[in-house]
PDB file of C-alpha atoms in Angstrom:
ATOM      1  CA  MET A   1     156.537  60.164  11.915  1.00  0.00           C
ATOM      2  CA  LYS A   2     159.459  60.972  14.212  1.00  0.00           C
ATOM      3  CA  SER A   3     157.121  62.687  16.676  1.00  0.00           C
ATOM      4  CA  LEU A   4     154.856  59.567  16.780  1.00  0.00           C
ATOM      5  CA  VAL A   5     157.822  57.321  17.511  1.00  0.00           C
ATOM      6  CA  ALA A   6     158.971  59.696  20.192  1.00  0.00           C
ATOM      7  CA  ARG A   7     155.558  59.638  21.880  1.00  0.00           C
ATOM      8  CA  HIS A   8     155.502  55.793  21.896  1.00  0.00           C
ATOM      9  CA  SER A   9     158.982  55.654  23.351  1.00  0.00           C
ATOM     10  CA  LEU A  10     158.010  58.103  26.074  1.00  0.00           C
ATOM     11  CA  ALA A  11     154.955  55.993  26.959  1.00  0.00           C
ATOM     12  CA  MET A  12     157.090  52.860  27.228  1.00  0.00           C
ATOM     13  CA  TRP A  13     159.522  54.603  29.577  1.00  0.00           C
ATOM     14  CA  VAL A  14     156.652  55.810  31.755  1.00  0.00           C
ATOM     15  CA  CYS A  15     155.264  52.249  31.991  1.00  0.00           C
ATOM     16  CA  LEU A  16     158.642  50.857  32.911  1.00  0.00           C
ATOM     17  CA  LEU A  17     159.178  53.512  35.566  1.00  0.00           C
ATOM     18  CA  THR A  18     155.706  53.057  37.113  1.00  0.00           C
ATOM     19  CA  TRP A  19     155.390  49.249  36.838  1.00  0.00           C
ATOM     20  CA  ASP A  20     157.268  48.395  40.004  1.00  0.00           C
ATOM     21  CA  PRO A  21     155.190  50.661  42.320  1.00  0.00           C
ATOM     22  CA  LEU A  22     151.995  49.464  40.605  1.00  0.00           C
ATOM     23  CA  ARG A  23     153.003  45.854  41.117  1.00  0.00           C
ATOM     24  CA  ARG A  24     153.574  46.537  44.804  1.00  0.00           C
ATOM     25  CA  VAL A  25     150.158  48.140  45.182  1.00  0.00           C
ATOM     26  CA  LEU A  26     148.448  45.212  43.455  1.00  0.00           C
ATOM     27  CA  SER A  27     150.336  42.676  45.569  1.00  0.00           C
ATOM     28  CA  PHE A  28     149.413  44.503  48.768  1.00  0.00           C
ATOM     29  CA  SER A  29     145.734  44.639  47.754  1.00  0.00           C
ATOM     30  CA  ILE A  30     145.625  40.932  46.920  1.00  0.00           C
ATOM     31  CA  LEU A  31     147.385  40.050  50.178  1.00  0.00           C
ATOM     32  CA  SER A  32     144.941  42.168  52.193  1.00  0.00           C
ATOM     33  CA  HIS A  33     141.923  40.496  50.582  1.00  0.00           C
ATOM     34  CA  SER A  34     143.453  37.068  51.129  1.00  0.00           C
ATOM     35  CA  ARG A  35     143.983  37.750  54.839  1.00  0.00           C
ATOM     36  CA  ARG A  36     140.429  38.983  55.286  1.00  0.00           C
ATOM     37  CA  TRP A  37     139.105  35.894  53.440  1.00  0.00           C
ATOM     38  CA  ASN A  38     141.161  33.567  55.644  1.00  0.00           C
ATOM     39  CA  LYS A  39     139.874  35.279  58.794  1.00  0.00           C
ATOM     40  CA  SER A  40     136.305  34.901  57.508  1.00  0.00           C
ATOM     41  CA  ILE A  41     136.857  31.195  56.873  1.00  0.00           C
ATOM     42  CA  VAL A  42     138.300  30.737  60.369  1.00  0.00           C
ATOM     43  CA  ARG A  43     135.347  32.539  61.959  1.00  0.00           C
ATOM     44  CA  ARG A  44     132.875  30.394  59.984  1.00  0.00           C
ATOM     45  CA  ALA A  45     134.689  27.215  60.960  1.00  0.00           C
ATOM     46  CA  ARG A  46     134.609  28.205  64.628  1.00  0.00           C
ATOM     47  CA  PHE A  47     130.890  29.018  64.369  1.00  0.00           C
ATOM     48  CA  SER A  48     130.239  25.648  62.702  1.00  0.00           C
ATOM     49  CA  ASP A  49     132.149  23.848  65.473  1.00  0.00           C
ATOM     50  CA  GLU A  50     130.095  25.693  68.071  1.00  0.00           C
ATOM     51  CA  LEU A  51     126.869  24.598  66.331  1.00  0.00           C
ATOM     52  CA  VAL A  52     128.048  20.990  66.261  1.00  0.00           C
ATOM     53  CA  ASP A  53     128.946  21.149  69.957  1.00  0.00           C
ATOM     54  CA  ARG A  54     125.560  22.648  70.825  1.00  0.00           C
ATOM     55  CA  ARG A  55     123.666  20.061  68.785  1.00  0.00           C
ATOM     56  CA  SER A  56     125.673  17.254  70.351  1.00  0.00           C
ATOM     57  CA  LEU A  57     124.951  18.614  73.818  1.00  0.00           C
ATOM     58  CA  LEU A  58     121.211  18.941  73.104  1.00  0.00           C
ATOM     59  CA  SER A  59     121.135  15.420  71.696  1.00  0.00           C
ATOM     60  CA  LYS A  60     122.803  14.013  74.798  1.00  0.00           C
ATOM     61  CA  VAL A  61     120.384  15.892  77.057  1.00  0.00           C
ATOM     62  CA  ALA A  62     117.386  14.592  75.077  1.00  0.00           C
ATOM     63  CA  ILE A  63     118.630  10.989  75.253  1.00  0.00           C
ATOM     64  CA  ALA A  64     119.250  11.268  78.982  1.00  0.00           C
ATOM     65  CA  THR A  65     115.773  12.731  79.515  1.00  0.00           C
ATOM     66  CA  MET A  66     114.115   9.944  77.532  1.00  0.00           C
ATOM     67  CA  THR A  67     116.056   7.301  79.434  1.00  0.00           C
ATOM     68  CA  MET A  68     115.028   8.770  82.774  1.00  0.00           C
ATOM     69  CA  THR A  69     111.391   8.978  81.649  1.00  0.00           C
ATOM     70  CA  GLU A  70     111.359   5.342  80.553  1.00  0.00           C
ATOM     71  CA  THR A  71     112.990   4.272  83.802  1.00  0.00           C
ATOM     72  CA  VAL A  72     110.432   6.134  85.908  1.00  0.00           C
ATOM     73  CA  ALA A  73     107.570   4.725  83.817  1.00  0.00           C
ATOM     74  CA  THR A  74     108.918   1.206  84.245  1.00  0.00           C
ATOM     75  CA  VAL A  75     109.177   1.634  88.003  1.00  0.00           C
ATOM     76  CA  LEU A  76     105.700   3.133  88.354  1.00  0.00           C
ATOM     77  CA  ASN A  77     104.009   0.799  85.840  1.00  0.00           C
ATOM     78  CA  PRO A  78     105.921  -2.469  85.685  1.00  0.00           C
ATOM     79  CA  GLN A  79     104.975  -4.705  82.761  1.00  0.00           C
ATOM     80  CA  PRO A  80     103.459  -8.051  83.745  1.00  0.00           C
ATOM     81  CA  ALA A  81     105.626 -11.046  83.060  1.00  0.00           C
ATOM     82  CA  ILE A  82     104.673 -13.103  80.013  1.00  0.00           C
ATOM     83  CA  ALA A  83     103.041 -16.272  81.237  1.00  0.00           C
ATOM     84  CA  ALA A  84     104.671 -19.488  80.148  1.00  0.00           C
ATOM     85  CA  VAL A  85     102.687 -21.664  77.778  1.00  0.00           C
ATOM     86  CA  ASP A  86     101.070 -24.502  79.698  1.00  0.00           C
ATOM     87  CA  ALA A  87     101.492 -27.862  77.998  1.00  0.00           C
ATOM     88  CA  THR A  88      98.361 -29.447  79.436  1.00  0.00           C
ATOM     89  CA  THR A  89      96.099 -26.531  78.502  1.00  0.00           C
ATOM     90  CA  THR A  90      97.514 -26.238  74.993  1.00  0.00           C
ATOM     91  CA  ILE A  91      97.322 -29.933  74.184  1.00  0.00           C
ATOM     92  CA  GLN A  92      93.836 -30.210  75.675  1.00  0.00           C
ATOM     93  CA  GLY A  93      92.736 -27.330  73.452  1.00  0.00           C
ATOM     94  CA  ILE A  94      93.998 -29.215  70.397  1.00  0.00           C
ATOM     95  CA  ARG A  95      92.234 -32.352  71.601  1.00  0.00           C
ATOM     96  CA  ASP A  96      88.960 -30.442  72.095  1.00  0.00           C
ATOM     97  CA  ALA A  97      89.169 -29.087  68.552  1.00  0.00           C
ATOM     98  CA  ARG A  98      89.730 -32.581  67.219  1.00  0.00           C
ATOM     99  CA  ASN A  99      86.742 -33.964  69.151  1.00  0.00           C
ATOM    100  CA  THR A 100      84.514 -31.126  67.937  1.00  0.00           C
ATOM    101  CA  LEU A 101      85.342 -31.753  64.288  1.00  0.00           C
ATOM    102  CA  THR A 102      84.904 -35.500  64.757  1.00  0.00           C
ATOM    103  CA  LYS A 103      81.454 -34.943  66.254  1.00  0.00           C
ATOM    104  CA  LEU A 104      80.529 -32.819  63.243  1.00  0.00           C
ATOM    105  CA  LEU A 105      81.577 -35.553  60.821  1.00  0.00           C
ATOM    106  CA  GLU A 106      79.698 -38.227  62.769  1.00  0.00           C
ATOM    107  CA  ASN A 107      76.505 -36.161  62.625  1.00  0.00           C
ATOM    108  CA  TRP A 108      77.066 -34.698  59.177  1.00  0.00           C
ATOM    109  CA  GLU A 109      73.606 -35.382  57.745  1.00  0.00           C
ATOM    110  CA  LYS A 110      71.816 -33.847  60.724  1.00  0.00           C
ATOM    111  CA  ALA A 111      74.111 -30.831  60.570  1.00  0.00           C
ATOM    112  CA  VAL A 112      73.746 -30.027  56.876  1.00  0.00           C
ATOM    113  CA  ILE A 113      70.245 -31.201  55.892  1.00  0.00           C
ATOM    114  CA  ASP A 114      67.346 -28.926  56.800  1.00  0.00           C
ATOM    115  CA  CYS A 115      63.949 -30.541  56.161  1.00  0.00           C
ATOM    116  CA  THR A 116      61.704 -27.906  57.691  1.00  0.00           C
ATOM    117  CA  PHE A 117      60.061 -26.993  54.397  1.00  0.00           C
ATOM    118  CA  ALA A 118      56.648 -28.156  53.133  1.00  0.00           C
ATOM    119  CA  ASP A 119      55.525 -27.983  49.514  1.00  0.00           C
ATOM    120  CA  VAL A 120      52.144 -28.540  47.915  1.00  0.00           C
ATOM    121  CA  PRO A 121      52.127 -31.556  45.556  1.00  0.00           C
ATOM    122  CA  ARG A 122      52.402 -30.558  41.924  1.00  0.00           C
ATOM    123  CA  GLU A 123      49.364 -32.668  41.020  1.00  0.00           C
ATOM    124  CA  LEU A 124      47.248 -30.629  43.389  1.00  0.00           C
ATOM    125  CA  LEU A 125      48.333 -27.415  41.682  1.00  0.00           C
ATOM    126  CA  GLU A 126      47.079 -28.513  38.268  1.00  0.00           C
ATOM    127  CA  THR A 127      44.028 -26.735  36.858  1.00  0.00           C
ATOM    128  CA  LYS A 128      41.861 -29.838  36.914  1.00  0.00           C
ATOM    129  CA  ASN A 129      42.374 -30.154  40.669  1.00  0.00           C
ATOM    130  CA  LYS A 130      41.500 -26.551  41.466  1.00  0.00           C
ATOM    131  CA  GLU A 131      38.335 -27.457  43.382  1.00  0.00           C
ATOM    132  CA  GLN A 132      40.171 -30.097  45.390  1.00  0.00           C
ATOM    133  CA  LEU A 133      42.906 -27.585  46.263  1.00  0.00           C
ATOM    134  CA  LEU A 134      40.325 -25.089  47.508  1.00  0.00           C
ATOM    135  CA  GLU A 135      38.677 -27.808  49.555  1.00  0.00           C
ATOM    136  CA  LYS A 136      41.961 -28.826  51.163  1.00  0.00           C
ATOM    137  CA  ALA A 137      42.865 -25.224  51.863  1.00  0.00           C
ATOM    138  CA  SER A 138      39.512 -24.514  53.508  1.00  0.00           C
ATOM    139  CA  THR A 139      40.056 -27.350  55.987  1.00  0.00           C
ATOM    140  CA  PHE A 140      43.693 -26.367  56.688  1.00  0.00           C
ATOM    141  CA  ALA A 141      44.713 -29.744  55.336  1.00  0.00           C
ATOM    142  CA  LEU A 142      47.803 -28.264  53.710  1.00  0.00           C
ATOM    143  CA  PHE A 143      49.575 -28.928  56.964  1.00  0.00           C
ATOM    144  CA  ASP A 144      48.708 -32.607  56.802  1.00  0.00           C
ATOM    145  CA  LYS A 145      51.516 -34.813  55.530  1.00  0.00           C
ATOM    146  CA  SER A 146      49.068 -36.663  53.361  1.00  0.00           C
ATOM    147  CA  VAL A 147      48.469 -33.450  51.455  1.00  0.00           C
ATOM    148  CA  SER A 148      51.805 -31.570  51.709  1.00  0.00           C
ATOM    149  CA  VAL A 149      55.241 -32.829  50.740  1.00  0.00           C
ATOM    150  CA  THR A 150      58.217 -32.350  53.045  1.00  0.00           C
ATOM    151  CA  SER A 151      61.170 -30.811  51.241  1.00  0.00           C
ATOM    152  CA  CYS A 152      64.739 -30.078  52.265  1.00  0.00           C
ATOM    153  CA  LYS A 153      67.697 -27.818  51.613  1.00  0.00           C
ATOM    154  CA  THR A 154      71.326 -28.077  52.541  1.00  0.00           C
ATOM    155  CA  SER A 155      72.609 -25.671  55.184  1.00  0.00           C
ATOM    156  CA  ASN A 156      76.143 -24.542  55.989  1.00  0.00           C
ATOM    157  CA  ARG A 157      75.311 -22.759  59.248  1.00  0.00           C
ATOM    158  CA  LEU A 158      76.270 -25.482  61.730  1.00  0.00           C
ATOM    159  CA  VAL A 159      79.331 -26.464  59.714  1.00  0.00           C
ATOM    160  CA  ARG A 160      80.743 -22.962  59.902  1.00  0.00           C
ATOM    161  CA  ASP A 161      79.999 -22.815  63.621  1.00  0.00           C
ATOM    162  CA  TYR A 162      81.804 -26.098  64.258  1.00  0.00           C
ATOM    163  CA  ILE A 163      84.925 -25.242  62.247  1.00  0.00           C
ATOM    164  CA  GLY A 164      85.288 -21.854  63.952  1.00  0.00           C
ATOM    165  CA  SER A 165      84.521 -19.653  60.937  1.00  0.00           C
ATOM    166  CA  THR A 166      81.971 -17.676  62.964  1.00  0.00           C
ATOM    167  CA  GLY A 167      84.454 -16.975  65.751  1.00  0.00           C
ATOM    168  CA  LYS A 168      83.149 -19.416  68.327  1.00  0.00           C
ATOM    169  CA  GLY A 169      83.886 -22.952  69.429  1.00  0.00           C
ATOM    170  CA  PRO A 170      87.022 -24.942  70.367  1.00  0.00           C
ATOM    171  CA  VAL A 171      88.437 -24.797  66.842  1.00  0.00           C
ATOM    172  CA  VAL A 172      88.992 -21.029  67.078  1.00  0.00           C
ATOM    173  CA  GLY A 173      92.711 -20.377  67.597  1.00  0.00           C
ATOM    174  CA  LEU A 174      93.710 -23.932  66.690  1.00  0.00           C
ATOM    175  CA  GLU A 175      96.607 -22.826  64.468  1.00  0.00           C
ATOM    176  CA  LYS A 176      98.127 -20.770  67.301  1.00  0.00           C
ATOM    177  CA  LYS A 177      97.877 -23.726  69.678  1.00  0.00           C
ATOM    178  CA  LEU A 178      99.574 -25.966  67.139  1.00  0.00           C
ATOM    179  CA  ARG A 179     102.499 -23.531  66.895  1.00  0.00           C
ATOM    180  CA  GLN A 180     102.779 -23.307  70.675  1.00  0.00           C
ATOM    181  CA  ALA A 181     102.715 -27.083  71.005  1.00  0.00           C
ATOM    182  CA  LEU A 182     105.889 -27.420  68.950  1.00  0.00           C
ATOM    183  CA  GLU A 183     107.947 -27.130  72.137  1.00  0.00           C
ATOM    184  CA  PHE A 184     106.019 -30.049  73.632  1.00  0.00           C
ATOM    185  CA  VAL A 185     106.982 -32.550  70.949  1.00  0.00           C
ATOM    186  CA  LYS A 186     108.409 -35.652  72.603  1.00  0.00           C
ATOM    187  CA  ASP A 187     112.106 -36.420  72.383  1.00  0.00           C
ATOM    188  CA  GLY A 188     112.821 -38.681  69.462  1.00  0.00           C
ATOM    189  CA  GLU A 189     109.817 -37.522  67.448  1.00  0.00           C
ATOM    190  CA  ASP A 190     110.297 -35.961  64.022  1.00  0.00           C
ATOM    191  CA  THR A 191     109.804 -32.223  64.508  1.00  0.00           C
ATOM    192  CA  ASP A 192     109.962 -31.619  60.755  1.00  0.00           C
ATOM    193  CA  MET A 193     107.065 -33.994  60.312  1.00  0.00           C
ATOM    194  CA  TYR A 194     105.164 -32.153  63.039  1.00  0.00           C
ATOM    195  CA  VAL A 195     105.697 -28.798  61.329  1.00  0.00           C
ATOM    196  CA  GLN A 196     104.661 -30.160  57.933  1.00  0.00           C
ATOM    197  CA  THR A 197     101.552 -31.789  59.396  1.00  0.00           C
ATOM    198  CA  THR A 198     100.494 -28.580  61.139  1.00  0.00           C
ATOM    199  CA  GLU A 199     100.852 -26.720  57.838  1.00  0.00           C
ATOM    200  CA  ASN A 200      98.645 -29.328  56.157  1.00  0.00           C
ATOM    201  CA  ILE A 201      96.078 -28.944  58.939  1.00  0.00           C
ATOM    202  CA  SER A 202      96.084 -25.171  58.526  1.00  0.00           C
ATOM    203  CA  GLN A 203      95.569 -25.434  54.774  1.00  0.00           C
ATOM    204  CA  ALA A 204      92.795 -28.016  55.112  1.00  0.00           C
ATOM    205  CA  LEU A 205      90.959 -25.956  57.724  1.00  0.00           C
ATOM    206  CA  SER A 206      91.232 -22.825  55.592  1.00  0.00           C
ATOM    207  CA  ARG A 207      89.927 -24.747  52.603  1.00  0.00           C
ATOM    208  CA  ALA A 208      87.006 -26.040  54.676  1.00  0.00           C
ATOM    209  CA  GLY A 209      86.126 -22.473  55.628  1.00  0.00           C
ATOM    210  CA  SER A 210      86.018 -21.176  52.062  1.00  0.00           C
ATOM    211  CA  LEU A 211      84.193 -24.247  50.714  1.00  0.00           C
ATOM    212  CA  SER A 212      81.588 -24.183  53.467  1.00  0.00           C
ATOM    213  CA  TYR A 213      80.890 -20.546  52.668  1.00  0.00           C
ATOM    214  CA  ALA A 214      80.492 -21.316  48.966  1.00  0.00           C
ATOM    215  CA  ALA A 215      78.181 -24.211  49.849  1.00  0.00           C
ATOM    216  CA  GLY A 216      75.648 -21.767  51.249  1.00  0.00           C
ATOM    217  CA  VAL A 217      75.447 -19.560  48.174  1.00  0.00           C
ATOM    218  CA  ALA A 218      76.521 -21.651  45.196  1.00  0.00           C
ATOM    219  CA  ASP A 219      75.357 -25.222  45.769  1.00  0.00           C
ATOM    220  CA  PHE A 220      72.153 -26.065  43.907  1.00  0.00           C
ATOM    221  CA  ALA A 221      70.689 -27.916  46.896  1.00  0.00           C
ATOM    222  CA  SER A 222      71.219 -24.925  49.174  1.00  0.00           C
ATOM    223  CA  VAL A 223      68.886 -22.664  47.175  1.00  0.00           C
ATOM    224  CA  ASN A 224      66.478 -25.221  45.682  1.00  0.00           C
ATOM    225  CA  ASN A 225      64.252 -27.562  47.648  1.00  0.00           C
ATOM    226  CA  PHE A 226      64.526 -31.300  47.129  1.00  0.00           C
ATOM    227  CA  ASP A 227      62.504 -34.251  48.335  1.00  0.00           C
ATOM    228  CA  VAL A 228      63.639 -35.812  51.578  1.00  0.00           C
ATOM    229  CA  LYS A 229      64.046 -39.107  49.733  1.00  0.00           C
ATOM    230  CA  GLU A 230      66.777 -37.521  47.630  1.00  0.00           C
ATOM    231  CA  THR A 231      68.960 -36.782  50.663  1.00  0.00           C
ATOM    232  CA  PRO A 232      71.460 -39.640  50.061  1.00  0.00           C
ATOM    233  CA  LYS A 233      71.884 -38.517  46.465  1.00  0.00           C
ATOM    234  CA  VAL A 234      72.484 -34.918  47.506  1.00  0.00           C
ATOM    235  CA  LEU A 235      75.041 -35.901  50.135  1.00  0.00           C
ATOM    236  CA  SER A 236      76.945 -38.116  47.710  1.00  0.00           C
ATOM    237  CA  ASN A 237      77.395 -35.333  45.161  1.00  0.00           C
ATOM    238  CA  GLU A 238      81.194 -35.170  45.071  1.00  0.00           C
ATOM    239  CA  SER A 239      81.255 -31.954  43.055  1.00  0.00           C
ATOM    240  CA  SER A 240      79.284 -29.948  45.616  1.00  0.00           C
ATOM    241  CA  ASN A 241      81.101 -27.450  47.800  1.00  0.00           C
ATOM    242  CA  LEU A 242      79.533 -29.026  50.866  1.00  0.00           C
ATOM    243  CA  GLU A 243      81.024 -32.452  50.140  1.00  0.00           C
ATOM    244  CA  GLN A 244      84.435 -30.951  49.423  1.00  0.00           C
ATOM    245  CA  ALA A 245      84.236 -29.068  52.716  1.00  0.00           C
ATOM    246  CA  ARG A 246      83.502 -32.360  54.485  1.00  0.00           C
ATOM    247  CA  ARG A 247      86.620 -33.893  52.945  1.00  0.00           C
ATOM    248  CA  ALA A 248      88.732 -30.942  54.060  1.00  0.00           C
ATOM    249  CA  ILE A 249      87.417 -31.357  57.606  1.00  0.00           C
ATOM    250  CA  ARG A 250      88.282 -35.056  57.459  1.00  0.00           C
ATOM    251  CA  GLU A 251      91.838 -34.138  56.426  1.00  0.00           C
ATOM    252  CA  THR A 252      92.041 -31.780  59.393  1.00  0.00           C
ATOM    253  CA  VAL A 253      90.974 -34.506  61.821  1.00  0.00           C
ATOM    254  CA  ASP A 254      93.419 -36.990  60.305  1.00  0.00           C
ATOM    255  CA  GLY A 255      96.228 -34.472  60.743  1.00  0.00           C
ATOM    256  CA  LEU A 256      95.304 -33.870  64.373  1.00  0.00           C
ATOM    257  CA  ASP A 257      95.224 -37.619  64.969  1.00  0.00           C
ATOM    258  CA  THR A 258      98.782 -37.736  63.627  1.00  0.00           C
ATOM    259  CA  ILE A 259     100.308 -35.034  65.825  1.00  0.00           C
ATOM    260  CA  LEU A 260      98.489 -35.564  69.126  1.00  0.00           C
ATOM    261  CA  PRO A 261     100.462 -38.743  69.982  1.00  0.00           C
ATOM    262  CA  MET A 262     103.669 -36.780  69.315  1.00  0.00           C
ATOM    263  CA  LEU A 263     102.961 -34.321  72.141  1.00  0.00           C
ATOM    264  CA  SER A 264     103.824 -34.705  75.805  1.00  0.00           C
ATOM    265  CA  GLU A 265     102.141 -32.914  78.715  1.00  0.00           C
ATOM    266  CA  THR A 266     105.020 -33.578  81.115  1.00  0.00           C
ATOM    267  CA  TYR A 267     107.185 -30.619  80.012  1.00  0.00           C
TER     268      TYR A 267
END
């Protein structure tokens, strides 16, 4: 037991005697590593600054090059000046569109009724009249009005041409002309009213385009022949797409009649 205590005491004295040199060695090692770490951080920071400087320089060179290129291109190929909107031309274009739509409405029946069809009378097609039918056919009498019956269909072709849906005619580009004409509104006129009216015109014209298209594929009279005597009845059918298209065109003309007096060509 005494020998064990003696050995522990000896170990404690050895630790106490060697602790101070060991502490110095550890402190020196930590200090050395710290200095090397700080130098590494400084070198990395300097390298990062150099990268930033290089990138900044390259960016400035690129911007200068682009600026010079654009300048040279502008000198060699100058852009044409945007022509000022001419009041007379713009207003006359609106007036032409109005006159075109008015002409369509005035000749509505001629524009939408196609009576180039001929049908054989139903009585002649009955079995008891078979011999008579053969006799008429042998003498080409089917082309005689006394034998054949003229029939009609409604057509949307001319309507769509007149309202500009097919890309031709004075009505094409009407909405753009109405926007341009805003600067030609006379002093004292209500510009808010002008803007609202042009929006109504645009909506009515768009509605006329969609309804006129539907009239050619969905209206009963556009796919089924009817007697020429039934033309007034067909035209007065308020539920047909064709009649609703006519009303939309009328709204467009009324709107144009409202705004045209508000415009001045003396700007």
